[in-house]
Coordinates of N, CA and C in Angstrom, one line a residue:
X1 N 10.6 2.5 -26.0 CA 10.1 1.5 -25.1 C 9.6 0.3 -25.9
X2 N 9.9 -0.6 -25.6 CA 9.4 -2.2 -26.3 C 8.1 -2.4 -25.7
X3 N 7.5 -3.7 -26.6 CA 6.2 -4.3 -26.2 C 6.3 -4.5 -24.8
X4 N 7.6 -5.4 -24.6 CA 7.5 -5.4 -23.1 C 6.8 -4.9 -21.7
X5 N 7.5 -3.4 -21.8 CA 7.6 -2.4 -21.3 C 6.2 -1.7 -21.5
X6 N 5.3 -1.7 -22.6 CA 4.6 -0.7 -23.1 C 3.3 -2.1 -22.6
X7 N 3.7 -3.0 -22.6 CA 2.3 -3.8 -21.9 C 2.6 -3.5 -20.0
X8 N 3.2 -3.9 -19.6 CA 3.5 -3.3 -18.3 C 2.7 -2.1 -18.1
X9 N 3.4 -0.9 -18.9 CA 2.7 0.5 -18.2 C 1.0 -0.3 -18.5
X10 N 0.7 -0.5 -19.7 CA -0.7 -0.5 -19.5 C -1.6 -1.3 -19.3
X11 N -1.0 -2.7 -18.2 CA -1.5 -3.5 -17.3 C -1.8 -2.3 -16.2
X12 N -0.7 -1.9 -15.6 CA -0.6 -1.2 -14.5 C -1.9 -0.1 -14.8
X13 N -1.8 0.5 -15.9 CA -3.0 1.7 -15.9 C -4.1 1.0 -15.9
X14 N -4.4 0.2 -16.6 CA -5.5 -0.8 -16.3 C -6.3 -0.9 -14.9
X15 N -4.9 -1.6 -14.4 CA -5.1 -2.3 -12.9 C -5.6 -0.9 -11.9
X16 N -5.1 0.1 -12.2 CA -5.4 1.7 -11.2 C -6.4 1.8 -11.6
X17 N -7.1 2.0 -13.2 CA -8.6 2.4 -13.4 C -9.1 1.4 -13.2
X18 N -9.0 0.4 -13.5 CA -10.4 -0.9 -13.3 C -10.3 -1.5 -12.2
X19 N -9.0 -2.3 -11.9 CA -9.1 -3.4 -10.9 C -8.6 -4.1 -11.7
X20 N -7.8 -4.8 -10.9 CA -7.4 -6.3 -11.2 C -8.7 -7.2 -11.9
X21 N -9.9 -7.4 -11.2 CA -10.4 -8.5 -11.4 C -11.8 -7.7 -13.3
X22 N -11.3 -6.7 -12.6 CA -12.1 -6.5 -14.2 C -11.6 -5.9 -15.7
X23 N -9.9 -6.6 -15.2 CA -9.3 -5.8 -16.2 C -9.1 -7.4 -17.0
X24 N -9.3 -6.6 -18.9 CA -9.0 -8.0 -19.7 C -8.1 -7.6 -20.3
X25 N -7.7 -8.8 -21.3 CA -6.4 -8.3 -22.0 C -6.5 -7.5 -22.9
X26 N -7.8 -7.7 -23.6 CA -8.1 -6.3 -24.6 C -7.9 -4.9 -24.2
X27 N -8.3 -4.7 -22.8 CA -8.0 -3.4 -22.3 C -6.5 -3.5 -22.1
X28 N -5.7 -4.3 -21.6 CA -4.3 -4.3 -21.8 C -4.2 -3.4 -22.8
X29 N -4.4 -4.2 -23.9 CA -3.8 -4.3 -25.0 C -4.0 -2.6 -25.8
X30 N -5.6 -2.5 -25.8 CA -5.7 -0.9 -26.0 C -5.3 -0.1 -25.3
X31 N -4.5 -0.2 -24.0 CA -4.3 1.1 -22.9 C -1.9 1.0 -23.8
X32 N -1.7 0.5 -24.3 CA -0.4 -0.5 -24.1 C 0.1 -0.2 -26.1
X33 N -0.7 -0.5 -26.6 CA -0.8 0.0 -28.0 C 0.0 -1.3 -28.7
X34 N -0.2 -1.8 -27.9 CA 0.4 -3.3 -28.6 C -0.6 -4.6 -28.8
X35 N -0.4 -5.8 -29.4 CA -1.5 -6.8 -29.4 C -1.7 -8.1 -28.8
X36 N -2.5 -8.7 -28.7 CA -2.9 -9.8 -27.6 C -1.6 -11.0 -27.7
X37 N -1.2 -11.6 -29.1 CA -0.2 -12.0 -28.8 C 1.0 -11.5 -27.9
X38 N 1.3 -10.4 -27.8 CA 2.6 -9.8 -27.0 C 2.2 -10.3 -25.9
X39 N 1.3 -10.4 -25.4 CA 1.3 -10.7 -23.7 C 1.7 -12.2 -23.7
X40 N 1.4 -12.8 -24.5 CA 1.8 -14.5 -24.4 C 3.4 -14.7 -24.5
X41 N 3.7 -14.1 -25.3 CA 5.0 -13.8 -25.9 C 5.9 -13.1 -24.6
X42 N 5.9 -11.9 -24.1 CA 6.8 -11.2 -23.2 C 6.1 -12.0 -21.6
X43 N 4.8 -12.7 -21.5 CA 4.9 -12.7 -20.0 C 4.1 -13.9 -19.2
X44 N 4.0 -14.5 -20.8 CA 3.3 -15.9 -20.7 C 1.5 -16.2 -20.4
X45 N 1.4 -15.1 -19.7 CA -0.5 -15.0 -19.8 C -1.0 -13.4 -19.5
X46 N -1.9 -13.5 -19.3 CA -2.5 -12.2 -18.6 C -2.3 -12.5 -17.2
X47 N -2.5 -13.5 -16.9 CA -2.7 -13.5 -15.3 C -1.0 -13.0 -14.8
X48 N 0.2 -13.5 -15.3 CA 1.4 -13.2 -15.2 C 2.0 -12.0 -15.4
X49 N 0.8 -11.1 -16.8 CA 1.2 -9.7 -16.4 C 0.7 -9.2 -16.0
X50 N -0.4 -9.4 -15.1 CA -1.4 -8.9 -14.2 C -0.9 -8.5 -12.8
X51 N 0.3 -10.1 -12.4 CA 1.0 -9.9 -11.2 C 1.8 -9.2 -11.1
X52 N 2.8 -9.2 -12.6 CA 4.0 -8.0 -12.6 C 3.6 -6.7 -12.4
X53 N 2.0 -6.5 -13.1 CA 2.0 -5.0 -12.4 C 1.4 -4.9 -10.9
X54 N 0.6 -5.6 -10.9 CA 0.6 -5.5 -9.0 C 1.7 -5.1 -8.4
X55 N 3.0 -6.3 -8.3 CA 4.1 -5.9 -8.2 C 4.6 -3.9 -8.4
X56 N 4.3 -3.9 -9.5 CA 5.3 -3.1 -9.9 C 4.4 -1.4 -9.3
X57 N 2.8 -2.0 -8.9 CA 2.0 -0.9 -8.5 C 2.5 -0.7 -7.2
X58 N 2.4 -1.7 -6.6 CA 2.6 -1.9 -5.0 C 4.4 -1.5 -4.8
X59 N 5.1 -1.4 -5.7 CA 6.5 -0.9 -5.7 C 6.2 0.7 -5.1
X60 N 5.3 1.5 -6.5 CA 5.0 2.5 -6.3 C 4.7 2.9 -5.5
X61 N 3.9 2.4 -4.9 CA 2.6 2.8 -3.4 C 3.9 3.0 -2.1
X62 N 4.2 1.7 -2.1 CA 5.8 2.0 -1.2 C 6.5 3.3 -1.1
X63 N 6.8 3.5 -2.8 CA 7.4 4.5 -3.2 C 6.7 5.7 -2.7
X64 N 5.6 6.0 -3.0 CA 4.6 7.3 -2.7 C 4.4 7.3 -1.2
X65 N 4.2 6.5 -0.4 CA 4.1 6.1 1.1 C 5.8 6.7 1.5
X66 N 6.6 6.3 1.4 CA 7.8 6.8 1.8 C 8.0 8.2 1.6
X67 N 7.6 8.7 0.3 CA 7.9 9.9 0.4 C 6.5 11.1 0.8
X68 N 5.7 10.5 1.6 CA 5.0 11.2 2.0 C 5.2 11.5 3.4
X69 N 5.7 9.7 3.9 CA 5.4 9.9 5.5 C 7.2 10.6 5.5
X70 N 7.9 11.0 4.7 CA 9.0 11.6 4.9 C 9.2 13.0 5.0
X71 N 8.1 13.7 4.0 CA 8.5 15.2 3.7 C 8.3 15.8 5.0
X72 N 8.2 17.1 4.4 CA 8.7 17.9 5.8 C 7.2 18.2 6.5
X73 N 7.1 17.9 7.5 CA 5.7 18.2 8.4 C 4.8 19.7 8.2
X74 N 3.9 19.7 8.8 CA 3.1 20.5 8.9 C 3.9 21.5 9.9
X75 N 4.6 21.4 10.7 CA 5.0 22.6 11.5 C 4.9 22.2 12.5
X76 N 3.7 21.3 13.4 CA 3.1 20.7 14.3 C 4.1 19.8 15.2
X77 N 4.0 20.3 16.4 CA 4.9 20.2 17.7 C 4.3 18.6 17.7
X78 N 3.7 18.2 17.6 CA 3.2 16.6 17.9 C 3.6 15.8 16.5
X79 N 4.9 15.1 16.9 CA 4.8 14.3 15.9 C 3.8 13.3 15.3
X80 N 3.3 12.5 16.1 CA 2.3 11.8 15.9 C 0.8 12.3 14.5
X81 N 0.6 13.5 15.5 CA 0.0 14.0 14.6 C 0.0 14.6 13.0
X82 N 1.6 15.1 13.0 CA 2.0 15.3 11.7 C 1.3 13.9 10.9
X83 N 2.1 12.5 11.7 CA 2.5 11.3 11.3 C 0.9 11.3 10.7
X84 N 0.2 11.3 10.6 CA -1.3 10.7 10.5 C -1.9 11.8 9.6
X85 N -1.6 12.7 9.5 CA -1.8 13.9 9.0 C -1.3 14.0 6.9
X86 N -0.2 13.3 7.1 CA 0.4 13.1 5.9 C 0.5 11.2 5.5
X87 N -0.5 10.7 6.3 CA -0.6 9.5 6.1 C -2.2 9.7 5.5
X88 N -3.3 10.9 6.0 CA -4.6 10.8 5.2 C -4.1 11.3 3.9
X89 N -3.7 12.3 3.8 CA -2.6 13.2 2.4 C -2.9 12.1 1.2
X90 N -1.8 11.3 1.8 CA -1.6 10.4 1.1 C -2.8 9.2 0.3
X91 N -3.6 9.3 1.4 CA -4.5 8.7 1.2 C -5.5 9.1 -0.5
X92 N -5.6 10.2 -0.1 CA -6.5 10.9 -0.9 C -5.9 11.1 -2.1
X93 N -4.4 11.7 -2.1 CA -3.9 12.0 -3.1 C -3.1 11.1 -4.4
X94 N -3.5 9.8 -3.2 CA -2.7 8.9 -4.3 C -3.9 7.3 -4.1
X95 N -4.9 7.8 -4.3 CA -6.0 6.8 -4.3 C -6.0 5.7 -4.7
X96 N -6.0 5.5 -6.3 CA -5.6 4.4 -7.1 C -4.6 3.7 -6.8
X97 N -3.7 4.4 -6.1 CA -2.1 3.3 -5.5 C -2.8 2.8 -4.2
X98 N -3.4 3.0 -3.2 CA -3.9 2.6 -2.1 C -5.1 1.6 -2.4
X99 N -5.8 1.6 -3.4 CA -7.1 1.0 -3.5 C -6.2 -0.6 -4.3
X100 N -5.2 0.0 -5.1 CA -4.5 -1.0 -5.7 C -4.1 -2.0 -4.4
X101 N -3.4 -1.8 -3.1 CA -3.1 -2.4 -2.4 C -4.1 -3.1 -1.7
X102 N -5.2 -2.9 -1.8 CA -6.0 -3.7 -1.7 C -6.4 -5.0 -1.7
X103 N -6.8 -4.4 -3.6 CA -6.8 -5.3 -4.4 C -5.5 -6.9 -4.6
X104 N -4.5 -6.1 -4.4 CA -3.6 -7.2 -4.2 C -3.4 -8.0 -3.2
X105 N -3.8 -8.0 -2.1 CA -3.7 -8.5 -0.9 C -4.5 -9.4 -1.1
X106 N -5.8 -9.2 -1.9 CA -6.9 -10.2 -2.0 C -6.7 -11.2 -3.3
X107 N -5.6 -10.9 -4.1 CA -5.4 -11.4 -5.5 C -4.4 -12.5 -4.7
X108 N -3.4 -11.9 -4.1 CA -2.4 -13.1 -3.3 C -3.6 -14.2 -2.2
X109 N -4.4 -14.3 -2.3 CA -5.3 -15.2 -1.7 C -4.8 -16.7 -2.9
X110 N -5.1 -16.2 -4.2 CA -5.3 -17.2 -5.6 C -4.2 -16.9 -6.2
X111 N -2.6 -16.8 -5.3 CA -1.7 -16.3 -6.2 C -0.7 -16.4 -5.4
X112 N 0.3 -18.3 -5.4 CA 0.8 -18.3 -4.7 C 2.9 -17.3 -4.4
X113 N 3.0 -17.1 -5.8 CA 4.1 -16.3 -5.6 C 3.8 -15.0 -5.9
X114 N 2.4 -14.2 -5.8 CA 2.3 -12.9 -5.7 C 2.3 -12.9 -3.9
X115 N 2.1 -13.8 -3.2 CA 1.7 -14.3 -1.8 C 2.8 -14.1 -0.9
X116 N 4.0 -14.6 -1.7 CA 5.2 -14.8 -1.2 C 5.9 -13.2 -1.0
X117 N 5.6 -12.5 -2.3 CA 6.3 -11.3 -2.5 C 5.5 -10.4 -1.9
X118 N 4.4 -10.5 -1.5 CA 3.8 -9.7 -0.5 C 3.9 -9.8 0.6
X119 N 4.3 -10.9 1.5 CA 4.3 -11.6 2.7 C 5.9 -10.3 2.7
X120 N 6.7 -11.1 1.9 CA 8.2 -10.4 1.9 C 8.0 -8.4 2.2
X121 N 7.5 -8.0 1.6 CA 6.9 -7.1 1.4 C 6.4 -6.0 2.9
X122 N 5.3 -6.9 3.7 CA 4.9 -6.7 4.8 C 5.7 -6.9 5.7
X123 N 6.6 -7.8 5.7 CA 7.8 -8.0 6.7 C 8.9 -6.6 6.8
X124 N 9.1 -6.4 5.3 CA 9.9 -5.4 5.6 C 9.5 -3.9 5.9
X125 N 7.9 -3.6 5.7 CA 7.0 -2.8 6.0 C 7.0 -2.8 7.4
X126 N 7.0 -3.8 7.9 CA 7.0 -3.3 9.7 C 8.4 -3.2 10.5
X127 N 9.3 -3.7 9.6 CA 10.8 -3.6 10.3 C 10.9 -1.7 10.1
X128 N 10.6 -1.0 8.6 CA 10.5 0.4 8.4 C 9.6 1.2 9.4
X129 N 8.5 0.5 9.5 CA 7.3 1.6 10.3 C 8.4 1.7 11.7
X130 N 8.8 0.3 12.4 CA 9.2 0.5 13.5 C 10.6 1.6 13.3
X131 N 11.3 1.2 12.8 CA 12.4 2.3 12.2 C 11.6 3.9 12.5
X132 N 10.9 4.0 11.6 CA 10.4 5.2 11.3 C 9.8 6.0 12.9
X133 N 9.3 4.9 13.5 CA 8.9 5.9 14.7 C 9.6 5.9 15.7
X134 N 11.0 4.8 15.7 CA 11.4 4.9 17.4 C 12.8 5.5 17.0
X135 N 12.9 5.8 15.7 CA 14.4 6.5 15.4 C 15.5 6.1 15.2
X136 N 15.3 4.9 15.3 CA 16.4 3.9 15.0 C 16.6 3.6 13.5
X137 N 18.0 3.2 13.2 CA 17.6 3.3 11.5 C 17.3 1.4 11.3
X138 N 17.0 0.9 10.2 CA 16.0 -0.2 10.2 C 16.9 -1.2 10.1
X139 N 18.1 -1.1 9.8 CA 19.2 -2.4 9.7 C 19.0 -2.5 11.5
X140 N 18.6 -1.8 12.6 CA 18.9 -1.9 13.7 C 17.6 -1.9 14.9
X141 N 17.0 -2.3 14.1 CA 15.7 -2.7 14.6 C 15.4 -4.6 14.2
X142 N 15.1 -4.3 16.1 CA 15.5 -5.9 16.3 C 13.5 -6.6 15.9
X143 N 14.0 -7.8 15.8 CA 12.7 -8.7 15.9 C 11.5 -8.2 16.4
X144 N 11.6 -8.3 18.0 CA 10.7 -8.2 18.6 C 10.0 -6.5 18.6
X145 N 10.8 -5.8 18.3 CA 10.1 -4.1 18.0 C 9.5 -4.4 16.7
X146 N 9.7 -4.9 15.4 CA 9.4 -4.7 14.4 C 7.9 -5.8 14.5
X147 N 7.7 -7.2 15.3 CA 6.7 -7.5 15.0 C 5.5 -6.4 16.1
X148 N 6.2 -5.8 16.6 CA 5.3 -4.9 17.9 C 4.7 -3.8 17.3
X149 N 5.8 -3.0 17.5 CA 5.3 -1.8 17.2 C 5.2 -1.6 15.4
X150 N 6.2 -2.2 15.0 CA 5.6 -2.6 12.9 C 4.3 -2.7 12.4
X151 N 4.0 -3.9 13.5 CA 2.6 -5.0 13.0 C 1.5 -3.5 13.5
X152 N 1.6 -3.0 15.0 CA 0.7 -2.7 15.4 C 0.4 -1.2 14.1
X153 N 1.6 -0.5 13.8 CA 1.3 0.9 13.2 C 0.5 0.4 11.6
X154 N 1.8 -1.0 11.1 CA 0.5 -1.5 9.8 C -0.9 -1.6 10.0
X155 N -1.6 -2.5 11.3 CA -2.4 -2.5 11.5 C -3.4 -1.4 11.6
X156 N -3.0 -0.2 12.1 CA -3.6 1.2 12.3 C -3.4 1.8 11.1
X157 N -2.5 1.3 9.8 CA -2.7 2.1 8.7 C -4.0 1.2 8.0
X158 N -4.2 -0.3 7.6 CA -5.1 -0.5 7.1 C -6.5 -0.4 7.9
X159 N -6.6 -0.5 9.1 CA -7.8 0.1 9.3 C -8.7 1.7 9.2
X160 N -7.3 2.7 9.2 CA -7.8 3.9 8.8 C -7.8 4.3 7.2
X161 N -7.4 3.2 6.5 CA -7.2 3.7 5.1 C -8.4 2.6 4.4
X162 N -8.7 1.9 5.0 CA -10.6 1.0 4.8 C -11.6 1.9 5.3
X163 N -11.2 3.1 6.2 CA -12.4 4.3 6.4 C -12.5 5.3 5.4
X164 N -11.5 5.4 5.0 CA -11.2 6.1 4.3 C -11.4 5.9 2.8
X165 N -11.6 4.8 2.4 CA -11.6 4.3 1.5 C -13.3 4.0 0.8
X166 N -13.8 3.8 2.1 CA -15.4 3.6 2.2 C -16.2 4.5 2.3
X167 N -15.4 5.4 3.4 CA -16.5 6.2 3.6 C -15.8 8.0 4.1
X168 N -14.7 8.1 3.3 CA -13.9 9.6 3.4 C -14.6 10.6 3.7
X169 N -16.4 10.8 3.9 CA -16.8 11.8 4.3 C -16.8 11.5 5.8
X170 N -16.6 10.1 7.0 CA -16.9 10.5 7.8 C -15.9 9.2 8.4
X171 N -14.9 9.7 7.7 CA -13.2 8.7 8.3 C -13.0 9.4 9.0
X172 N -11.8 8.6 10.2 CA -11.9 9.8 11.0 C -10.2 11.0 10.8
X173 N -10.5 11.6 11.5 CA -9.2 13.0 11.0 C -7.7 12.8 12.0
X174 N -6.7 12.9 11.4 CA -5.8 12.5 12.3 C -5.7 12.5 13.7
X175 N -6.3 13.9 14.2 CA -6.6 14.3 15.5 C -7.3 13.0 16.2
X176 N -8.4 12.6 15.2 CA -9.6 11.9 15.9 C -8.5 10.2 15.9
X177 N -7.7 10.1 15.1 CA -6.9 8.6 15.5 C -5.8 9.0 16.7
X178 N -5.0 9.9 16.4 CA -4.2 10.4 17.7 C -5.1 10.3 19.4
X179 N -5.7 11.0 19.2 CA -6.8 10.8 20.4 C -7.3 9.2 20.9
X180 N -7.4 8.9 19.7 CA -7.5 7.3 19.9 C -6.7 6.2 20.6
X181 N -5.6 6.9 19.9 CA -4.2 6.1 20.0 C -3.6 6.6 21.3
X182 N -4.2 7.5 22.0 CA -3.5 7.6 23.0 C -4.7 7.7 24.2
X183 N -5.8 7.5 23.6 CA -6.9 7.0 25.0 C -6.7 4.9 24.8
X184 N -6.3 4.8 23.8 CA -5.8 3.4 24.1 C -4.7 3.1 25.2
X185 N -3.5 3.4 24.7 CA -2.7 3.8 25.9 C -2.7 4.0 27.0
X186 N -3.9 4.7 27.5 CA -4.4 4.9 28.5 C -5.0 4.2 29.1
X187 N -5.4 2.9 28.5 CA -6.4 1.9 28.9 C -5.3 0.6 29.1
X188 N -4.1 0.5 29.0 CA -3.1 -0.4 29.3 C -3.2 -0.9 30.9
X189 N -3.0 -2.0 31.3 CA -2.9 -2.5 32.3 C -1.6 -3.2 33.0
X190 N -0.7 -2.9 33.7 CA 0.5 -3.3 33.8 C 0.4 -4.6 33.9
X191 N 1.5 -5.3 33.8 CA 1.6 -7.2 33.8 C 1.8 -7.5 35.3
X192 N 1.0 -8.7 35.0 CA 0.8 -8.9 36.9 C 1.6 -10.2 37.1
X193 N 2.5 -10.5 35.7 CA 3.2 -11.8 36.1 C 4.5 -11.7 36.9

């Protein structure tokens, strides 16, 4: 593996144990086994390979997220429930990828083409969620499902993975979002237009 490559991995390890905002190049550089010049050299600053591993964290997270909300269920006649069940899983078991996505969402504030590639990113995150739950495969999921039912399930992942994140002793348990999610439901009011 070249400098390249070997500063990557240890931006990225960096960015999982510290954080973006409290990682320097020195720690690059000691986690990476390479020296401060390389980063100027393969990526033009710290801040540029700071983004590539965001990028390339938030690849992962995708990566770990897909193959979580994929494997094979708990057994459990209620899909829903499985679905939330291996979405806390995840939570817990892949922490530093989750807390990472955080952190990036808030770095694309001051970071106009980390902004762009995350925007890209969430788009195609809800065209999948909708995919994922109405069965359809995702080349076939139209517009209007994907900002619906996409937007709303991202929306119900970051709010239960900010409880989770804060305060895991008293997030609530998939049961307790299922129940939720379907006393919401319940509170619908037909259209009177």
């Amino acid at each position: 593996m070249g400098h390249r490559e070997e500063l990557l991995k240890g931006a990225k390890k960096a960015l999982l144990e510290k954080g973006y905002a409290r990682t320097t190049a020195r720690d690059i550089v000691a986690l990476s086994g390479t020296n401060l010049a390389s980063i100027g050299y393969h990526y033009g600053s710290t801040d540029a390979l700071m983004t590539a591993a965001m990028l390339s964290a938030m690849e992962e997270w995708g990566d770990a997220l897909g193959r979580a909300l994929s494997e094979p269920g708990d057994g459990d006649a209620d899909p829903m429930l499985d679905f939330w069940r291996r979405v806390i899983r995840s939570i817990q078991t892949d922490r530093p990828l989750w807390l990472a996505s955080v952190e990036v969402a808030l770095q694309a504030e001051y970071n106009p083409a980390l902004r762009e590639q995350l925007a890209a990113g969430v788009r195609a995150g809800r065209s999948g969620m909708a995919a994922m739950l109405s069965g359809v495969p995702e080349d076939q999921v139209d517009d209007a499902t994907a900002r619906s039912l996409g937007s709303v399930q991202m929306a119900l992942m970051s709010g239960v993975l900010t409880q989770w994140l804060t305060d895991p002793a008293h997030a609530p348990s998939a049961e307790d979002i299922v129940a939720g999610i379907r006393a919401l439901s319940g509170l619908t009011r037909p259209s009177t237009a």
